[in-house]
Each structure stands twice: as C-alpha cells, then as structure tokens.
Amino acid sequence: MSGIEMKRYSRHDVGLWMRKYDSIVIGGGLLGCFALRSLARYRVRAALFETREDICTGISRANTAIVYAGYDNKPGSLKSAMCVSASQSFQKLCRELGVRYSPCGSLMICFGERGERVLQRKFGNGKSNGVRGLALLSREQVLELEPNLRSDVYSGLYAPDSGTVIPWELGQAAAENALNNGGEILLNSRVAGIQRADGGYCVMTEGARFFTRAVINCAGLSADSVSEMIYAPSVRINRSSGSYYILDTKTRGFIRHVIFHEPEEKGKGLTLVPTVSGNILIGPTESPASDDGFAVSLSDLRQLRKLVCEVIPSLPLEHIIRSFGAIRPNPVAVGSESKSIHDFCIQESASNFISLIGVKTPGLTCADQLGRYTAERVASHLGADINTEFSPIRQAPIQIDKLSSANRKRLVDSDPRYGRIVCRCRGITEGEIISAIRRMPGAVTIDGVKRRTGTCSGRCQGSFCTQRIIELLARELGSDVSGIPKDGAGSYIVRKAGARNGI
Ligand SMILES: Cc1cc2nc3c(=O)[nH]c(=O)nc-3n(C[C@H](O)[C@H](O)[C@H](O)COP(=O)(O)OP(=O)(O)OC[C@H]3O[C@@H](n4cnc5c(N)ncnc54)[C@H](O)[C@@H]3O)c2cc1C
C-alpha cells in the first residue's frame, strides 16, 4: 500500500466527481501515448495523465533510438513476437504518423571466436523468431558494408529489418493522432493516489479526482509505485544508468548501419547509430544508477572513447557535440530481487488495471504493439465497440528543408515566418517553431521546441537560437520571458529584472 487511506467510493460519490472516463492512461512516455492512441480505436472516453508539462520527457527521450529486428529475444517470448512484428511493420507505422524513419539495417560485429559464437546463437534465435533476411557475413562482406571498421573485424550478423527513428517524434505523433481521434491529454497532472470505486477506480491528482472504469499504468520509472497505490507489490524497478555521446552531422555517412559490437571480453560492447537527423549516436554504457537522475558518468564516457578506438578508430571524436545520460528501469520480482525479469512485464492485477512495469529495450520498437495489447484488454473488459471513425493518419508538420525550392518560395510568400531562420545549424524557421508551440500537445519549454523541431540540437547546441526561442515561446504563451523554462519547472534561463540569486 502507498500509505493512502483505503476507502471504497460509492455511486453517489462518483456522481459528484467532475469527470468520468472509461479508461485513464497514467504516463505520457512512448508507451502511454501509444496506449492512448490504441484506445481511440474503440468507442471509449480515454484520457492520459502526465506529471510533466510535456510528453516524452522520461526514458522515451533518452535511449538509443533503434528499431530492433528481434533476434536478441528468446524464441517463444512475448518480446520476440512483438519485436519481430513491430520491426516488419515499422515503416508503415511511420508513414501513417508522418514520422521520419531510416530503415538502414543493423550489423552486429565481433573481433574473435567468442563473439562469433554469440552471433551464431543470435542468428539461430532470429531464424526461430521469423526475422527476415538475416545473414552471417565474412570479414570481407562486413568491410564492404562498413569500410571504416577496424580492418581485422572477424565476422558480422546483418539484419535488414532494423532501423532508427526519433523516439520523441514518434511519441509526439502518436499523442497528436490520439487527440485527433478523441483522446484527451492532461499535462501537469501527476497521479498522486488511486482508490477503488464502484465499477472502477478513483484517480486523484493534486487538485482533482476522476472516475475511471479502467487504468493502464505506463508510468515508466514510477510504474511500480503507481501499481502499489492499490495492489500488493509483485514487481519492483531497479534503476541503472547509461551514458551517450552525439557527434555532429559533419560525420554523416561515416557509418551506414546501426552497428552493435559484441566484445571478446565480458562486458558491454559499443553501439553506433547513424541517426535520422544525420548525427552519430554512441552508447549506451551500463553502470549503477546515479543519484542525479539523467546525469552522465565521466568514467562511462571514457569507456566509450576507449571502445571507439578499439572498434572504429578513425571515427572523428573531435565532432562530439553533446553527451547525455539515460536511466534503465530493470524489473525484478519481489522476493527474488537479484533476478531480473527478461520478458515484457505486463501486470494485470485486475482485468481493468494493467501495468507495464520496467519496459526497457525494445520498448520503443514495440510501443505500438504494447499499446494495442493493453487497449484490447481494456476494451474487452469494457465491452467497447470498435471506433469505425478512427483515422491512423497524422499530418506531419511542415519541415522547410524537405520542401522543393518552388514549394518553399510559395510557402514563404504566403507566410513570411517560414522565411525567417531561427536555428542556423539546422535551418529551422520561425514558422516551424510557432507551429510546434500551437500544435497539440504543444511545446511550452525550450526543450519542447527542440524535441519537435530539432532546434538546439546542431553544432552550436542552442548558443545562437535559445534567446529567440524564448521570445517566441513567451509571445505565443502570453508569458514573460523569465517564465519560460528550459526543461521542466524551475529550469529558467532568463532572470526577472531586479531579481538576485535565490530570489
Ligand atoms: C538506455 C536505454 C536505451 C534504450 N534503447 C532502446 C532502443 O534503442 N530501442 C528500443 O526499442 N527501446 C529502447 N529502450 C526502451 C524504450 O526507450 C522504453 O521502453 C520506452 O521509452 C519506455 O517508455 P515509457 O513510456 O515506459 O517511459 P517514460 O518515457 O519514462 O514515460 C513515463 C511517463 O510517466 C510519467 N509519470 C510517472 N509517474 C507518474 C504519475 N504518478 N502520474 C502521471 N504521470 C507519471 C513520467 O513523467 C513519464 O513522462 C531503451 C531504454 C533505455 C533505458
């Protein structure tokens, strides 16, 4: 129990509550956004509650961005079934949602016999799981695909159905599509307690109470404590950390595939991702959880540099533009804390209360599958009909650099804001930023604009455009510039005139 007094609410109490839902989704990460979108496929009134001022600010914003082909997972597991079907339909999903996807394929490589055995085991797994086009490659074949790898690479495992996506763009698109199909999103709404009520649950935020007939708990790092607001603990989350580097787009083309390195010694190898935006992502490491949330670890970053020298020595590390930290939610069964749960942990404490606890890799790949699974369970509990008006299509926002010069000219003639460049590194215009603020759910922070448009993610990391973005946010939101946070409450950049430190 969470310490909240247990009380069963009656129909009379329920009648007094402001809003009633058929289903409430807790948490606005990738899993919550896709659960809400999947609920919109049924005739249900559904809402998503998110603590923060924006969606996709948790694990979904700090991960490796890979769509996995599905050869890592044990044959017969839910994870492998979902991952294989997800990777084979990912391009279609991204087309529906107007999300950029790079189907670049992946290459797992090794430098000796131990690694080779791992590759062969994964090849066998992949075959049993139904992964398409898997191939074991010789050194020459590997170097033909990735000529910049260390030349004594031993062998490789190629998977064409792998790729990379921008995780928060995917979550944003799913949320927008859910809203367009009748879903609701309540931001700044932390679920602080849940109690049983006749026919469902009373969900409490700091300022209000809501009735719902079903709950889908997608609270990420807090999914265990949300579940324990009402049910006895059975799975807990142990956290661990990871660190990453990002290289500038000047390195575009240096690698062509997602590269996984299987080391000869025990420990974690290197992962390299040629991102959709043209950067190279390096990481993650694995180390004990840091107290500072999403902080990076210096020793982990040193480890990454060392691995780069061993695997791809000519990678120009002078083009590193950023590092960032990630947190892994490792699910463990209560009572056997030393044992990790390897499959997806979908806890159905009751047929109308489903929790996704500690969903790590490949949670991004399988977000749509997990959303459909949970929504189906809830819809069947509610006896809900299919929503025949559901449209899976989301209109992508304008990206000026994707337009032909004729279309760009036409757009700028009709709306000159698309002619005013704000982000010099990426050529992002005032029009694109305003659209990111006005679309629902819209950006309210500097990082919210970054996640939607790519501002502040180029070589200057916001040195030139942050001030202009703050001004645009302030103007659009009717706020003072000192009220615009970088990322979450309290992270203000501009100080009120006359204010001193600590005031
Ligand atoms: C290091 C790392 C690398 C990964 N790489 C990959 C990869 O390459 N490919 C892949 O397929 N998968 C990958 N994954 C997995 C994938 O990123 C996750 O499965 C996915 O992002 C999980 O999203 P989520 O919605 O569960 O969590 P989150 O994104 O953390 O969302 C949970 C949300 O719940 C909100 N919340 C919490 N408590 C409450 C409350 N009480 N009330 C309201 N809201 C609440 C939080 O504010 C948060 O926004 C990776 C994971 C990690 C950790």
XYZ file of C-alpha atoms and ligand atoms in Angstrom:
556
model
C 0.000 0.000 0.000
C 1.186 3.541 -0.655
C 0.148 4.954 2.705
C -3.063 6.337 1.205
C -6.122 5.569 3.270
C -8.174 2.765 1.676
C -11.752 3.778 1.035
C -14.279 2.318 -1.398
C -16.259 5.044 -3.154
C -19.995 4.635 -3.746
C -22.025 5.523 -6.841
C -23.142 8.677 -5.043
C -19.532 9.866 -4.639
C -18.838 9.000 -8.261
C -21.813 11.087 -9.375
C -20.250 14.117 -7.724
C -16.907 13.808 -9.478
C -16.129 16.242 -12.213
C -15.006 13.962 -14.985
C -15.605 10.313 -15.738
C -13.599 8.192 -18.124
C -13.801 4.678 -19.460
C -10.041 4.443 -19.266
C -7.207 6.506 -17.839
C -3.632 6.037 -19.044
C -1.012 7.079 -16.482
C 2.216 8.403 -18.004
C 2.926 10.266 -21.239
C 6.018 8.458 -22.495
C 6.035 6.388 -25.676
C 4.047 3.588 -24.062
C 1.357 5.891 -22.670
C 0.998 7.823 -25.934
C 0.577 4.603 -27.923
C -1.837 3.169 -25.335
C -3.997 6.290 -25.698
C -3.836 6.071 -29.497
C -4.835 2.409 -29.394
C -7.744 3.157 -27.029
C -9.001 5.655 -29.616
C -9.589 2.674 -31.925
C -12.555 1.836 -29.660
C -15.637 3.779 -28.616
C -14.296 4.729 -25.194
C -13.700 8.012 -23.406
C -9.995 7.916 -22.589
C -7.511 10.347 -21.086
C -3.785 10.323 -20.459
C -2.417 11.903 -17.254
C 1.176 13.128 -17.292
C 3.102 14.644 -14.369
C 5.261 16.890 -16.504
C 4.443 19.886 -18.697
C 5.087 17.830 -21.826
C 5.061 14.293 -23.140
C 8.153 12.103 -23.753
C 10.411 13.728 -21.163
C 11.378 10.475 -19.367
C 13.011 7.280 -20.642
C 11.461 7.959 -24.038
C 13.703 10.959 -24.517
C 16.990 9.266 -23.559
C 17.507 5.985 -25.372
C 19.312 4.512 -28.367
C 16.529 5.132 -30.936
C 16.914 1.720 -32.604
C 14.150 -0.325 -34.153
C 15.276 -3.858 -33.331
C 14.782 -6.728 -35.773
C 14.030 -9.243 -32.991
C 16.909 -11.763 -32.925
C 18.044 -10.839 -29.383
C 14.972 -12.179 -27.671
C 14.244 -15.694 -26.560
C 12.144 -17.632 -29.085
C 8.586 -18.005 -27.841
C 8.654 -14.883 -25.657
C 6.135 -12.066 -25.983
C 9.075 -9.711 -26.517
C 10.358 -11.592 -29.545
C 6.880 -11.973 -31.106
C 6.115 -8.261 -30.668
C 9.574 -7.112 -31.762
C 9.569 -9.121 -34.997
C 6.098 -7.972 -35.971
C 6.905 -4.361 -34.971
C 10.132 -4.156 -36.969
C 8.445 -5.597 -40.051
C 5.643 -3.024 -39.909
C 7.606 -0.027 -38.616
C 7.853 1.729 -41.948
C 4.077 1.569 -42.361
C 3.554 2.909 -38.825
C 5.909 5.835 -39.509
C 4.188 6.590 -42.833
C 0.786 6.704 -41.083
C 2.092 9.008 -38.386
C 4.208 11.241 -40.634
C 7.354 10.321 -38.713
C 10.830 10.065 -40.208
C 12.289 6.553 -40.236
C 15.642 5.374 -41.516
C 15.427 1.652 -42.432
C 19.208 1.402 -42.504
C 19.513 -2.191 -41.233
C 21.840 -3.335 -38.487
C 25.164 -5.101 -38.371
C 26.367 -6.948 -35.304
C 30.129 -7.402 -35.461
C 32.804 -9.213 -33.478
C 36.586 -9.472 -33.360
C 37.112 -13.110 -32.387
C 35.740 -16.589 -31.801
C 33.771 -15.865 -28.628
C 31.881 -13.066 -30.373
C 31.347 -15.283 -33.410
C 29.600 -17.886 -31.213
C 27.260 -15.172 -29.896
C 26.469 -14.068 -33.450
C 25.669 -17.626 -34.457
C 23.388 -18.072 -31.446
C 21.572 -14.850 -32.335
C 21.303 -15.967 -35.952
C 19.600 -19.178 -34.732
C 17.298 -17.169 -32.434
C 16.411 -14.836 -35.264
C 15.588 -17.722 -37.599
C 13.278 -19.264 -34.959
C 11.675 -15.869 -34.315
C 10.937 -15.284 -38.007
C 13.347 -12.359 -38.513
C 13.578 -11.684 -42.261
C 16.756 -11.501 -44.328
C 19.218 -12.332 -41.522
C 22.679 -13.166 -42.850
C 26.006 -14.157 -41.305
C 28.781 -12.228 -43.063
C 32.501 -12.771 -43.536
C 35.110 -10.102 -42.711
C 35.213 -9.002 -46.384
C 31.430 -8.685 -46.546
C 31.354 -6.708 -43.287
C 34.041 -4.309 -44.517
C 32.196 -3.835 -47.779
C 29.163 -2.633 -45.787
C 31.153 -0.657 -43.200
C 34.644 0.179 -44.562
C 35.589 2.362 -41.563
C 35.522 -0.510 -39.048
C 38.841 -1.830 -37.717
C 40.121 -3.949 -40.566
C 40.631 -7.160 -38.550
C 36.901 -7.434 -37.815
C 36.103 -11.162 -37.570
C 32.520 -11.532 -38.848
C 29.066 -9.960 -38.776
C 25.341 -10.589 -38.493
C 23.245 -8.446 -40.821
C 19.543 -7.683 -40.209
C 17.789 -5.596 -42.870
C 14.577 -5.077 -40.827
C 16.290 -2.843 -38.303
C 16.465 0.925 -38.394
C 16.340 4.141 -36.455
C 13.671 6.678 -35.578
C 13.445 9.819 -33.435
C 11.740 8.470 -30.288
C 10.074 11.692 -29.122
C 8.894 12.487 -32.663
C 7.198 9.089 -32.676
C 5.606 9.685 -29.247
C 4.501 13.173 -30.231
C 2.892 11.846 -33.406
C 1.062 9.070 -31.538
C -0.226 11.583 -28.971
C -1.367 14.009 -31.650
C -3.125 11.233 -33.537
C -4.829 10.072 -30.318
C -6.044 13.637 -29.663
C -7.376 13.920 -33.209
C -9.333 10.713 -32.636
C -10.999 11.918 -29.429
C -8.422 11.067 -26.720
C -7.642 13.627 -24.014
C -4.270 14.555 -22.502
C -3.954 16.208 -19.097
C -0.455 17.602 -18.604
C 0.897 18.847 -15.255
C -1.339 16.156 -13.740
C 0.599 13.786 -11.520
C -1.472 10.862 -10.299
C -0.945 11.065 -6.563
C -3.306 8.294 -5.477
C -5.751 5.677 -6.691
C -8.645 4.135 -4.781
C -11.233 1.543 -5.614
C -14.687 2.798 -6.565
C -17.898 1.034 -7.642
C -17.231 -0.252 -11.142
C -13.726 1.178 -11.365
C -11.249 3.481 -9.681
C -10.965 6.973 -8.287
C -7.794 8.548 -9.681
C -6.518 11.548 -7.740
C -4.208 14.273 -8.913
C -3.035 17.072 -6.634
C -6.097 19.207 -7.387
C -8.877 16.896 -8.579
C -10.466 13.462 -8.554
C -11.606 11.459 -11.560
C -13.563 8.273 -12.006
C -12.414 5.666 -14.468
C -13.618 2.171 -15.317
C -10.085 1.035 -16.231
C -6.457 2.057 -15.767
C -3.422 1.484 -17.987
C -0.323 2.240 -15.957
C 2.580 3.398 -18.172
C 4.355 5.469 -15.532
C 7.873 4.469 -16.656
C 10.333 4.676 -13.772
C 7.407 5.030 -11.321
C 5.216 2.259 -12.754
C 5.899 0.033 -9.727
C 4.879 2.701 -7.205
C 1.763 3.604 -9.210
C 0.733 -0.068 -9.229
C 1.364 -0.217 -5.482
C -1.046 2.668 -4.893
C -3.677 -0.043 -4.968
C -2.221 -3.519 -5.444
C 0.275 -5.501 -3.396
C 3.844 -5.193 -4.719
C 4.940 -8.000 -7.022
C 7.478 -6.365 -9.351
C 9.862 -3.558 -8.460
C 12.098 -1.416 -10.638
C 15.851 -1.344 -10.024
C 17.499 1.525 -11.835
C 20.801 1.554 -13.677
C 22.431 4.321 -15.728
C 23.889 4.704 -19.171
C 25.818 7.461 -20.951
C 25.932 8.510 -24.603
C 27.838 10.779 -26.977
C 26.372 12.526 -30.021
C 28.538 13.519 -32.982
C 27.805 16.433 -35.299
C 26.163 15.915 -38.693
C 29.608 16.502 -40.244
C 30.106 12.782 -39.597
C 27.051 11.861 -41.706
C 27.842 8.821 -43.868
C 30.788 7.631 -41.740
C 28.694 4.607 -40.801
C 25.685 3.378 -42.778
C 24.078 0.843 -40.453
C 23.271 0.536 -36.785
C 26.400 -1.225 -35.514
C 26.412 -3.497 -32.464
C 29.813 -4.642 -31.261
C 29.955 -7.950 -29.406
C 33.137 -7.773 -27.270
C 35.508 -10.687 -26.755
C 35.739 -9.986 -23.030
C 32.774 -9.944 -20.678
C 31.026 -6.574 -20.553
C 29.138 -4.217 -22.734
C 30.234 -3.539 -26.288
C 29.762 -0.426 -28.357
C 26.612 0.605 -30.207
C 26.766 3.164 -33.017
C 23.669 4.638 -34.624
C 23.519 6.784 -37.780
C 20.519 8.857 -36.646
C 17.661 10.093 -38.797
C 18.998 13.643 -38.362
C 22.451 12.714 -39.703
C 24.329 12.569 -36.381
C 26.110 9.526 -34.977
C 24.936 8.349 -31.567
C 27.425 6.340 -29.471
C 26.436 4.361 -26.400
C 24.935 3.462 -24.006
C 27.199 2.252 -21.238
C 25.822 0.336 -18.258
C 26.649 1.375 -14.700
C 24.957 1.576 -11.294
C 22.210 4.200 -11.024
C 23.375 7.709 -10.340
C 21.619 9.866 -7.751
C 21.404 12.701 -10.254
C 18.709 11.208 -12.451
C 19.669 11.503 -16.088
C 23.278 12.559 -15.357
C 26.230 11.314 -17.417
C 29.136 9.462 -15.873
C 32.633 10.659 -16.773
C 34.147 7.223 -16.368
C 31.453 5.805 -18.674
C 32.260 8.436 -21.292
C 35.956 7.478 -21.053
C 34.932 3.869 -21.569
C 33.013 4.849 -24.714
C 36.081 6.617 -26.142
C 38.200 3.547 -25.432
C 35.701 1.266 -27.181
C 35.571 3.580 -30.201
C 39.377 3.300 -30.509
C 39.077 -0.489 -30.446
C 36.193 -0.825 -32.904
C 36.270 2.110 -35.300
C 39.498 4.003 -34.604
C 39.124 6.600 -37.363
C 35.758 7.884 -36.068
C 36.398 11.632 -35.660
C 35.630 12.154 -31.979
C 36.536 15.840 -32.296
C 32.988 16.190 -33.668
C 31.326 15.242 -30.373
C 28.720 17.930 -29.687
C 26.912 16.516 -26.683
C 26.712 13.794 -24.075
C 23.603 12.696 -22.211
C 22.556 10.196 -19.592
C 19.813 7.551 -19.518
C 18.119 5.506 -16.817
C 17.189 1.857 -17.282
C 14.168 0.541 -15.372
C 15.146 -3.073 -14.589
C 12.133 -5.089 -13.408
C 12.709 -7.631 -10.629
C 10.195 -9.939 -8.973
C 9.542 -9.049 -5.322
C 11.104 -11.758 -3.173
C 13.843 -12.589 -5.674
C 15.378 -9.143 -6.100
C 18.582 -10.451 -7.605
C 16.695 -11.975 -10.560
C 15.818 -9.692 -13.465
C 12.648 -10.284 -15.482
C 13.679 -10.561 -19.120
C 10.342 -10.627 -20.932
C 7.987 -7.623 -21.030
C 6.363 -7.354 -17.640
C 2.645 -6.772 -18.200
C 0.945 -6.975 -14.851
C -2.816 -7.467 -14.925
C -3.679 -7.034 -11.265
C -7.333 -6.947 -12.315
C -8.870 -7.138 -15.774
C -9.367 -3.360 -15.605
C -5.946 -2.415 -14.175
C -2.961 -3.148 -16.389
C 0.598 -2.073 -15.587
C 3.615 -2.040 -17.906
C 6.456 -2.259 -15.412
C 10.097 -1.778 -16.323
C 9.744 -1.909 -20.092
C 13.276 -1.467 -21.439
C 14.649 -2.317 -24.865
C 12.869 -2.943 -27.227
C 10.055 -0.852 -25.721
C 10.377 1.854 -28.357
C 10.215 -0.716 -31.159
C 7.180 -2.372 -29.566
C 5.333 0.743 -28.309
C 2.539 0.312 -30.875
C 2.253 -3.438 -30.175
C 2.153 -2.884 -26.399
C -0.416 -0.097 -26.844
C -2.665 -2.325 -28.942
C -2.291 -5.199 -26.477
C -3.283 -3.138 -23.420
C -6.080 -1.272 -25.223
C -7.562 -4.562 -26.467
C -7.594 -5.949 -22.922
C -9.317 -2.830 -21.601
C -11.806 -2.671 -24.498
C -12.740 -6.288 -23.959
C -13.248 -5.657 -20.218
C -15.446 -2.650 -21.041
C -17.269 -4.438 -23.862
C -16.395 -1.459 -26.071
C -17.215 -1.333 -29.780
C -14.664 -0.572 -32.471
C -14.465 3.125 -33.365
C -15.147 2.966 -37.095
C -14.227 6.646 -37.435
C -10.671 6.136 -36.149
C -8.102 7.508 -38.586
C -4.500 6.312 -38.130
C -3.189 9.156 -40.288
C -1.457 12.163 -38.794
C -0.457 15.132 -40.908
C 3.259 15.776 -40.308
C 4.289 19.369 -39.571
C 5.991 21.347 -42.323
C 9.740 20.824 -42.486
C 11.090 23.586 -44.610
C 14.290 21.753 -45.554
C 12.248 18.906 -47.048
C 10.437 21.215 -49.496
C 11.493 21.841 -53.080
C 12.661 25.408 -53.675
C 9.453 26.175 -55.617
C 7.240 24.957 -52.724
C 9.420 26.744 -50.214
C 9.040 30.009 -52.131
C 5.257 29.571 -52.343
C 5.108 28.939 -48.575
C 7.288 31.921 -47.687
C 5.207 34.163 -49.974
C 2.051 33.133 -48.134
C 3.617 33.115 -44.636
C 6.892 35.066 -44.281
C 7.593 33.421 -40.892
C 8.747 30.350 -42.855
C 11.408 32.565 -44.386
C 12.935 33.680 -41.086
C 15.677 31.259 -39.962
C 15.956 30.944 -36.168
C 18.210 27.869 -35.862
C 21.249 28.458 -38.079
C 22.732 24.974 -37.637
C 19.627 23.161 -38.873
C 17.933 25.919 -40.892
C 14.756 25.822 -38.757
C 12.393 28.738 -39.217
C 10.149 30.841 -37.009
C 7.127 29.308 -38.790
C 8.163 25.778 -37.774
C 8.711 26.845 -34.153
C 5.339 28.570 -33.919
C 3.661 25.511 -35.391
C 5.411 23.348 -32.729
C 4.015 25.595 -29.995
C 0.489 25.706 -31.439
C 0.032 22.048 -32.413
C -1.492 19.920 -29.658
C 0.103 18.836 -27.414
C 2.262 21.910 -27.997
C 5.719 22.886 -26.775
C 5.876 25.045 -23.628
C 9.611 24.779 -22.932
C 12.832 25.322 -24.886
C 13.452 21.555 -24.923
C 9.838 21.015 -26.007
C 10.574 23.114 -29.102
C 13.851 21.200 -29.537
C 12.093 17.821 -29.456
C 9.525 18.939 -32.012
C 11.715 20.849 -34.468
C 15.373 19.947 -33.864
C 16.419 23.447 -32.720
C 19.329 23.495 -30.226
C 20.500 20.092 -31.451
C 23.050 21.273 -34.010
C 26.687 22.157 -33.552
C 26.037 25.360 -31.539
C 23.694 23.474 -29.132
C 21.411 26.497 -28.861
C 24.041 29.190 -28.328
C 22.605 31.297 -31.141
C 18.894 30.442 -31.128
C 17.881 29.945 -27.469
C 17.144 33.633 -26.869
C 14.913 33.866 -29.940
C 13.090 30.643 -28.998
C 12.417 32.017 -25.508
C 10.965 35.186 -27.052
C 8.726 33.187 -29.398
C 7.518 30.915 -26.575
C 6.813 33.935 -24.361
C 4.886 35.700 -27.108
C 2.841 32.640 -28.075
C 2.079 31.562 -24.489
C 1.411 35.104 -23.226
C 4.178 34.796 -20.638
C 7.153 36.860 -19.554
C 10.491 35.577 -20.913
C 11.532 34.865 -17.320
C 8.663 32.348 -17.097
C 9.950 30.136 -19.924
C 11.775 27.050 -18.598
C 14.434 25.070 -20.421
C 13.049 21.688 -19.398
C 10.568 21.408 -16.542
C 9.623 23.572 -13.604
C 12.350 25.805 -12.204
C 14.809 25.491 -15.096
C 14.537 29.145 -16.073
C 17.205 30.801 -18.182
C 16.197 34.463 -18.059
C 16.123 36.121 -14.649
C 13.455 38.749 -13.870
C 14.880 42.288 -13.881
C 15.969 43.186 -10.355
C 15.922 39.564 -9.133
C 19.022 38.312 -7.333
C 20.307 34.780 -6.803
C 17.885 32.763 -4.757
C 15.039 35.290 -5.128
C 19.214 3.336 -22.062
C 18.018 2.864 -22.834
C 18.128 2.637 -24.201
C 17.023 2.165 -24.909
N 17.141 1.983 -26.248
C 16.094 1.482 -26.935
C 16.196 1.254 -28.332
O 17.194 1.579 -28.965
N 15.140 0.668 -28.965
C 14.019 0.288 -28.311
O 13.143 -0.299 -28.915
N 13.877 0.549 -26.991
C 14.874 1.155 -26.304
N 14.736 1.419 -24.983
C 13.439 1.210 -24.344
C 12.490 2.390 -24.549
O 13.184 3.613 -24.529
C 11.467 2.371 -23.417
O 10.863 1.110 -23.369
C 10.386 3.401 -23.600
O 10.893 4.670 -23.895
C 9.636 3.424 -22.276
O 8.733 4.430 -22.289
P 7.737 4.628 -21.075
O 6.549 5.275 -21.665
O 7.541 3.368 -20.325
O 8.516 5.551 -20.028
P 8.757 7.109 -19.965
O 9.157 7.660 -21.268
O 9.669 7.347 -18.814
O 7.334 7.699 -19.621
C 6.726 7.555 -18.370
C 5.998 8.835 -18.060
O 5.189 8.636 -16.906
C 5.148 9.858 -16.192
N 4.728 9.564 -14.827
C 5.419 8.905 -13.867
N 4.687 8.829 -12.735
C 3.512 9.444 -12.998
C 2.350 9.711 -12.218
N 2.260 9.313 -10.940
N 1.323 10.401 -12.791
C 1.406 10.827 -14.089
N 2.498 10.603 -14.862
C 3.527 9.921 -14.324
C 6.576 10.366 -16.300
O 6.633 11.761 -16.061
C 6.932 9.988 -17.726
O 6.690 11.042 -18.624
C 15.806 1.916 -24.242
C 15.696 2.164 -22.885
C 16.784 2.636 -22.177
C 16.643 2.902 -20.734
